[in-house]
Coordinates of N, CA, C and O in Angstrom, one line a residue:
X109 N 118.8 97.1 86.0 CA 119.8 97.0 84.9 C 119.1 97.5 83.6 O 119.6 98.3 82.9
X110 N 118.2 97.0 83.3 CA 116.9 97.2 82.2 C 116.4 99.0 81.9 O 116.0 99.6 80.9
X111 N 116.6 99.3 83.2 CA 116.5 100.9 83.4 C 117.4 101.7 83.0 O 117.2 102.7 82.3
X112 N 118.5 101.3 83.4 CA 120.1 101.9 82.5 C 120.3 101.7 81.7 O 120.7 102.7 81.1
X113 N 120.2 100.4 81.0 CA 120.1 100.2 79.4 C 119.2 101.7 78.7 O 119.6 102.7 78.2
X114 N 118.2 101.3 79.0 CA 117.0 102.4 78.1 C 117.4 103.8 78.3 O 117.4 104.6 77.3
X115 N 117.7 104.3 79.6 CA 118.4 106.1 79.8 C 119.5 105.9 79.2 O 119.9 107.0 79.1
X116 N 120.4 105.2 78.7 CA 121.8 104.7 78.2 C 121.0 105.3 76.7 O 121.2 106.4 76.2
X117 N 120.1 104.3 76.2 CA 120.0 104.5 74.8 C 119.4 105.7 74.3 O 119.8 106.2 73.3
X118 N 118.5 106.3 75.1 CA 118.1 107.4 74.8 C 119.0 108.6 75.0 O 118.6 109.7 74.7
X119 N 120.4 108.4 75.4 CA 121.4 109.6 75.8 C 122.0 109.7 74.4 O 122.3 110.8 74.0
X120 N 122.0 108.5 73.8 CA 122.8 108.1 72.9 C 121.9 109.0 71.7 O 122.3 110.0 71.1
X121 N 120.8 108.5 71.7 CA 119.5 108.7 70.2 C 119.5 110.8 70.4 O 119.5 111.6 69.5
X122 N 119.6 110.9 71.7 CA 118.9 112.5 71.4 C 120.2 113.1 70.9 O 120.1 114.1 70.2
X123 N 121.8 112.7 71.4 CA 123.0 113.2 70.9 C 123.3 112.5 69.8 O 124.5 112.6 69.4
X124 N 122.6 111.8 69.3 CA 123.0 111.8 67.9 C 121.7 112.9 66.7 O 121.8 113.7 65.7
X125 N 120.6 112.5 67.6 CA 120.0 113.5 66.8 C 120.2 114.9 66.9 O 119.8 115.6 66.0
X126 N 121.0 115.3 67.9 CA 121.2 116.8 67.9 C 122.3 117.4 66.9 O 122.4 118.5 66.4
X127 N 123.3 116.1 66.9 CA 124.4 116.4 65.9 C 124.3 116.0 64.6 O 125.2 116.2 63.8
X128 N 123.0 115.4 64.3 CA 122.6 115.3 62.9 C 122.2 116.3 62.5 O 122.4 116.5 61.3
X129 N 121.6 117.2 63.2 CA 120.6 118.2 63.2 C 121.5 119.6 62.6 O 121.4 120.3 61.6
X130 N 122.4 119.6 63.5 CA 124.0 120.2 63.1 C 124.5 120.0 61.8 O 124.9 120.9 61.2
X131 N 124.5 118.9 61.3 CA 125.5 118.6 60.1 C 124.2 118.7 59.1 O 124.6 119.0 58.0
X132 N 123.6 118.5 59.1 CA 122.4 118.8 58.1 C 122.3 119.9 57.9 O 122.1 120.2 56.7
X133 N 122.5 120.9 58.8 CA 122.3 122.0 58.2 C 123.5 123.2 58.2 O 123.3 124.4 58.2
X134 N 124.8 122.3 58.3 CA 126.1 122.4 57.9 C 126.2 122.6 56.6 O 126.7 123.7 56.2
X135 N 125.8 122.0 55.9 CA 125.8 121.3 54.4 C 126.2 122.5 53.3 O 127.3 122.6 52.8
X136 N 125.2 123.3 53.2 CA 125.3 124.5 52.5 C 126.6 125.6 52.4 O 126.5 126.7 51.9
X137 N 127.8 124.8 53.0 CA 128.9 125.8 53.6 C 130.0 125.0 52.8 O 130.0 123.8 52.4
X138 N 131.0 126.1 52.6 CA 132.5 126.0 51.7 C 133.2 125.3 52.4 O 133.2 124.1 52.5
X139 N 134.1 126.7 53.0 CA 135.0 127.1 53.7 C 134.4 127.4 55.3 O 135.0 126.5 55.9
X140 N 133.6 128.1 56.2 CA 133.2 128.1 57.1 C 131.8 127.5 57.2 O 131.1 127.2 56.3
X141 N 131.7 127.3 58.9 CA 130.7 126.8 59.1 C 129.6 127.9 60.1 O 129.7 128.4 61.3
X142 N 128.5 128.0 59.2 CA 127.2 129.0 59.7 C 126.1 128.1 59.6 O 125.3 128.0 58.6
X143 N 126.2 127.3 60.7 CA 124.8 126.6 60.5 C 123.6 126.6 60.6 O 122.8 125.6 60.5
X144 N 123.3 128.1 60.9 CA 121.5 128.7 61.1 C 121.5 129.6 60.5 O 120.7 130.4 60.8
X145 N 122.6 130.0 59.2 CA 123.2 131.4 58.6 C 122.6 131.0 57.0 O 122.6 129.8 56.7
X146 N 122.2 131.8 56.1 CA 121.5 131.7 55.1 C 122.5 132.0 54.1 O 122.7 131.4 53.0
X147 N 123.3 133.1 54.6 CA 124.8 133.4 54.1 C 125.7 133.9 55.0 O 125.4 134.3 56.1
X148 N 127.1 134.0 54.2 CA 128.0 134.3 55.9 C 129.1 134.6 55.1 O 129.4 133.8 54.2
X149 N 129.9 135.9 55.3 CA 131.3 135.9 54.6 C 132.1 136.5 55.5 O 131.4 137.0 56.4
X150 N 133.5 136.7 55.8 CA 134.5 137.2 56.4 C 135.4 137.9 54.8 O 135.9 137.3 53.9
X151 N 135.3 139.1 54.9 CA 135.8 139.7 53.7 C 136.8 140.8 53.8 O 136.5 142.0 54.2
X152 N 138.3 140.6 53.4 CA 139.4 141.6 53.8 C 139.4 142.6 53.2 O 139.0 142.6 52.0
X153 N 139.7 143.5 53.5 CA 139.8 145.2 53.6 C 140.2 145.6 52.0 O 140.1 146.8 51.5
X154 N 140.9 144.3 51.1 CA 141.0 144.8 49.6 C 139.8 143.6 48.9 O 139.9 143.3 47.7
X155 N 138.9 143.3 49.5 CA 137.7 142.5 49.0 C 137.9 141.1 48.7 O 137.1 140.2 48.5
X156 N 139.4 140.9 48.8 CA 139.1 139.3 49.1 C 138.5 138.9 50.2 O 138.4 139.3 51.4
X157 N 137.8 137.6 49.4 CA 137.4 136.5 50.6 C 138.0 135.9 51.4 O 139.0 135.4 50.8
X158 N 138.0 135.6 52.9 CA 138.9 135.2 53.7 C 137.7 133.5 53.8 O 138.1 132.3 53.6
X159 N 136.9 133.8 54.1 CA 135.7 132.8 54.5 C 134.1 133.1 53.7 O 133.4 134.1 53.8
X160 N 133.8 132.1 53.1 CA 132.2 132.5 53.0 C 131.5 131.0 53.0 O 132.1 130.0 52.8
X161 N 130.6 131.1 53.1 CA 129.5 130.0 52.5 C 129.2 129.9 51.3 O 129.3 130.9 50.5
X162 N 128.6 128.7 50.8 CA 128.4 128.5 49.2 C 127.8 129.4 48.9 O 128.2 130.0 47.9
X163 N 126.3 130.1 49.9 CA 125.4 131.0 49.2 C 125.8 132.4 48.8 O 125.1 133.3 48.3
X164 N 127.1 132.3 49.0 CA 128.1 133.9 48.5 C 129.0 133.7 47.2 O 130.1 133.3 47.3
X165 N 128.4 134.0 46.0 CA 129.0 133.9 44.8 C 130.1 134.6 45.0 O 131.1 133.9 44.7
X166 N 130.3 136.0 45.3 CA 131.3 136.9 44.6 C 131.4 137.8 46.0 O 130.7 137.6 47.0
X167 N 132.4 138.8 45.9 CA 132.4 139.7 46.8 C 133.7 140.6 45.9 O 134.8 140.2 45.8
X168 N 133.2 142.0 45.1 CA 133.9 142.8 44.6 C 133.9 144.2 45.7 O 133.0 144.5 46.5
X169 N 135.4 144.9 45.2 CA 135.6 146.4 46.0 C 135.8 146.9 44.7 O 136.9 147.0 44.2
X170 N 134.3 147.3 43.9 CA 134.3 148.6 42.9 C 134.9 150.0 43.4 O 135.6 150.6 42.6
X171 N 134.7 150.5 44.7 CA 135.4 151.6 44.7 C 136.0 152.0 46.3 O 135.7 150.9 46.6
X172 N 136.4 152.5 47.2 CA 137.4 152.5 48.3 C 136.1 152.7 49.1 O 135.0 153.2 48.6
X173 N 136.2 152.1 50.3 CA 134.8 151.9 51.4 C 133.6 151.0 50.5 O 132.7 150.7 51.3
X174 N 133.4 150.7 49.5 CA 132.4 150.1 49.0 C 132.7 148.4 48.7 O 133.7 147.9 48.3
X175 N 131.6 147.7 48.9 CA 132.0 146.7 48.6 C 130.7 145.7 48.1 O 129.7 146.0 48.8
X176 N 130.4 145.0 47.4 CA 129.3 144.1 46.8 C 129.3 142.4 46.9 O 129.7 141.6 46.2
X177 N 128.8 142.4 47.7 CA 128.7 140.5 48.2 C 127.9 139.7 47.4 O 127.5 138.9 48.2
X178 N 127.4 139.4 46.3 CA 126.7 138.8 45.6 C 126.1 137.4 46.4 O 126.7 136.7 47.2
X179 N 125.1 137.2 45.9 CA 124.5 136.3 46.8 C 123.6 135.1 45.8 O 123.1 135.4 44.8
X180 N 123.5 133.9 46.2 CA 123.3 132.5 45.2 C 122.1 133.0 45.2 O 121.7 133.8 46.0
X181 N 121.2 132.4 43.9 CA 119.7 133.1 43.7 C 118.9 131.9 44.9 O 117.7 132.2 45.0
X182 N 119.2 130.8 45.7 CA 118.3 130.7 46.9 C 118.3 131.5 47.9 O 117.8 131.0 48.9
X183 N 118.7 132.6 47.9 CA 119.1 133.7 49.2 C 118.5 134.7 48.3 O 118.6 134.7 47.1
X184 N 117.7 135.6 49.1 CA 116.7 136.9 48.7 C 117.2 137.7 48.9 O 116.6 138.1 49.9
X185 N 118.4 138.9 48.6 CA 118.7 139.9 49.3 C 117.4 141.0 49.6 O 117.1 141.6 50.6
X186 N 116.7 141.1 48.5 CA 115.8 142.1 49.1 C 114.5 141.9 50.1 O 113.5 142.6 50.2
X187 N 114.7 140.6 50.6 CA 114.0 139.6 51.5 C 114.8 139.4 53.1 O 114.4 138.9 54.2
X188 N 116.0 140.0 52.5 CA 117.4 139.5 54.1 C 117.4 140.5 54.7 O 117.0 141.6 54.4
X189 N 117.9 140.1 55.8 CA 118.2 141.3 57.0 C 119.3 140.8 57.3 O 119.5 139.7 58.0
X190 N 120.3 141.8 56.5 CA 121.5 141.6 56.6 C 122.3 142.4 57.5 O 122.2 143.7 57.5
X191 N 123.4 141.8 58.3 CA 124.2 142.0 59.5 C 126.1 142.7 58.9 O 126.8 141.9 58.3
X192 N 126.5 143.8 59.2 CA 127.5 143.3 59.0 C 128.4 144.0 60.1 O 127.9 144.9 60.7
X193 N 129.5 143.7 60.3 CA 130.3 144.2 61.8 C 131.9 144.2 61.5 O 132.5 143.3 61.0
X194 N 132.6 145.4 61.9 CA 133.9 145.7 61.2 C 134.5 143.8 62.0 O 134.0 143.1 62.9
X195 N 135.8 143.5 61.1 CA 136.9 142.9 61.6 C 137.6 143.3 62.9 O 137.8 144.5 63.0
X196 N 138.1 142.3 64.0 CA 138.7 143.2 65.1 C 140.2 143.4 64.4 O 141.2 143.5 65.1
X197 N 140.3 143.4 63.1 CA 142.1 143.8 62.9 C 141.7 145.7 62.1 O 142.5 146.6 61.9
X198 N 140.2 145.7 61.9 CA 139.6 147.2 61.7 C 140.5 148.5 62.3 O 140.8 148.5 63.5
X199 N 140.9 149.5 61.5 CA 141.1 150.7 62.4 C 140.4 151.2 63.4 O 139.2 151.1 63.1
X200 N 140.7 151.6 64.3 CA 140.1 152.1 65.5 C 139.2 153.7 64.7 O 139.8 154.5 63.9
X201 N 138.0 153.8 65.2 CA 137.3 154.9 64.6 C 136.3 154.7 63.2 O 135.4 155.4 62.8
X202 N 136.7 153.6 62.7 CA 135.7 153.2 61.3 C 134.2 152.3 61.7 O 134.0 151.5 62.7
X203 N 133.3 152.7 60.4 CA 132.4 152.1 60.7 C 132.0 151.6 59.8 O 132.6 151.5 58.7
X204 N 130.6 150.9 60.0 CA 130.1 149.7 58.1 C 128.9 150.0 58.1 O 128.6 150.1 59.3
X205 N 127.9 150.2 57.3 CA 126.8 150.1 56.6 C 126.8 149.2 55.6 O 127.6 149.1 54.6
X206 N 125.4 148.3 56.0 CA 125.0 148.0 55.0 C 123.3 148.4 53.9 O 122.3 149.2 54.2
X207 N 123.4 147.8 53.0 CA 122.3 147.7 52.0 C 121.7 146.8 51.2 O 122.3 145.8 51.3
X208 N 120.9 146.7 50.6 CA 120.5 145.9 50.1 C 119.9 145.9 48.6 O 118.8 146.4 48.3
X209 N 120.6 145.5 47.8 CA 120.3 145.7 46.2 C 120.3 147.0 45.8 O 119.4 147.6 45.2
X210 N 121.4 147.5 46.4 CA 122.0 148.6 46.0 C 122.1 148.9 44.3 O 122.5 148.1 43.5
X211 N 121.6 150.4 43.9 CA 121.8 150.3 42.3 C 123.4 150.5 41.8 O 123.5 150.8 40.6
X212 N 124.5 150.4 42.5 CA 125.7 150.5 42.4 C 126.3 148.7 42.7 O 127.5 148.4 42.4
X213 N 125.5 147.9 43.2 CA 126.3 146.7 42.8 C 125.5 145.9 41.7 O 124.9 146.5 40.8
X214 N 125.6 144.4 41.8 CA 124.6 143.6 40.8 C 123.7 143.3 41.6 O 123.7 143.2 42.9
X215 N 122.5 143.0 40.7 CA 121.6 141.9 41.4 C 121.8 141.2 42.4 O 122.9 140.7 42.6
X216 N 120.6 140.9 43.3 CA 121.0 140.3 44.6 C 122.1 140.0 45.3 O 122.7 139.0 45.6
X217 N 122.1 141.4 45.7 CA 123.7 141.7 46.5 C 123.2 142.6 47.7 O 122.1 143.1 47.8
X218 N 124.1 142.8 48.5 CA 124.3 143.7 49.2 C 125.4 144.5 49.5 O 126.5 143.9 49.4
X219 N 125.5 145.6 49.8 CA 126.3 146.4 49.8 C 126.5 146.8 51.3 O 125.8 146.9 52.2
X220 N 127.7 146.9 51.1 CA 128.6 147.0 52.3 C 129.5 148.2 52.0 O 130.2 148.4 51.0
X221 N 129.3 149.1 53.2 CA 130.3 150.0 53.1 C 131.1 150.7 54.5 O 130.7 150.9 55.6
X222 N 132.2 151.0 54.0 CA 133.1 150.8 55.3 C 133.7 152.2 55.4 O 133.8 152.9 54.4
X223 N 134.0 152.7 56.7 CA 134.9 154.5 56.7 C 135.6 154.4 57.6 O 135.7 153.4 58.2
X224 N 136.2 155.4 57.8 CA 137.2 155.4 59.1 C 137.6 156.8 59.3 O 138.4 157.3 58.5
X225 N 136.8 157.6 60.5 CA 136.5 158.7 60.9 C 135.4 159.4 59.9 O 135.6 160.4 59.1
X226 N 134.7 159.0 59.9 CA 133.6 159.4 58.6 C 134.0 159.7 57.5 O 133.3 160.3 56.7
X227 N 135.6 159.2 56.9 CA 135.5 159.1 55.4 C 135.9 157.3 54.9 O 136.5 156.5 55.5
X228 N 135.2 157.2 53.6 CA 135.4 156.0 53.2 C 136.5 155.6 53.2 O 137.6 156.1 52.8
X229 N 136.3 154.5 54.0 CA 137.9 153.7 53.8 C 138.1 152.0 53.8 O 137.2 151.5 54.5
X230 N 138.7 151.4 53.4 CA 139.0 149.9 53.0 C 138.8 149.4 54.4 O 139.4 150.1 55.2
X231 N 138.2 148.6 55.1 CA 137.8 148.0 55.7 C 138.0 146.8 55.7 O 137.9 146.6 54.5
X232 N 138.3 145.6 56.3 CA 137.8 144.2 56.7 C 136.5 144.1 57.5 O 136.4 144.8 58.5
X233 N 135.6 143.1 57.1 CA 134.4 143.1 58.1 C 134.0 141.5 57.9 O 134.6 140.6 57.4
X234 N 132.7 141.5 58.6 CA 132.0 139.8 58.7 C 130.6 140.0 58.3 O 129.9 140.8 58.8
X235 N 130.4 139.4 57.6 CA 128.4 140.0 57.0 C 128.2 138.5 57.6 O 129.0 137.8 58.0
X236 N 126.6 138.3 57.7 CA 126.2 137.6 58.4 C 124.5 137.8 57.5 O 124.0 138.9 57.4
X237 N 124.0 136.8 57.2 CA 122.4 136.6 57.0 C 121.4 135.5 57.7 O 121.4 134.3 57.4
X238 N 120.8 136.0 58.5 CA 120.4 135.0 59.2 C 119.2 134.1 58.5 O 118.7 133.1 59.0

């Protein structure tokens, strides 16, 4: 009985630590949850935000296919290796590039840019910083 007790409590101690572990590093987030993510936005095809994390100040469309994610000064953009991947509501044929402290957006930003058949076009996409 003494034996079940103890594998009993330790089932208990490591699933709570695993889900502390989780919400701890939950914390940093708005609206979505990226919890090994440094920043994280879901951003629609006229530059609004659909989803981001706190560490995403801003996300402007200065001009058609282009777009600027600004980023909280604890996030490095020119230190990130930044991800980004069309939306699946995307036209069929378009693609995204990104960059990094691009001289066309602000300060620690990255840039994002979206086409569709190799010319610029409004995009929806998901950036991602690990």
């Amino acid at each position: 009985m003494r034996t079940k007790l103890v594998l009993a409590g330790l089932g208990v101690a490591t699933v709570g630590a695993t889900l502390g572990g989780i919400a701890m590093a939950a914390d940093p987030t708005s609206n979505t949850v990226a919890p090994y993510a440094q920043a994280a936005a879901t951003v629609n095809s006229n530059g609004n935000i659909a989803q981001k994390t706190n560490t995403v100040t801003s996300v402007s469309n200065p001009t058609t296919g282009s777009y600027c994610v600004v980023l909280a000064s604890g996030v490095q953009a020119s230190k990130s290796i930044p991800m980004a991947t069309l939306s699946n509501t995307a036209t069929r044929g378009s693609g995204v590039r990104v960059s990094r402290n691009d001289s066309s957006c602000p300060a620690n930003s990255i840039r994002v840019t979206t086409s569709t058949d190799g010319a610029v076009a409004n995009q929806p996409f998901y950036l991602l910083i690990p």
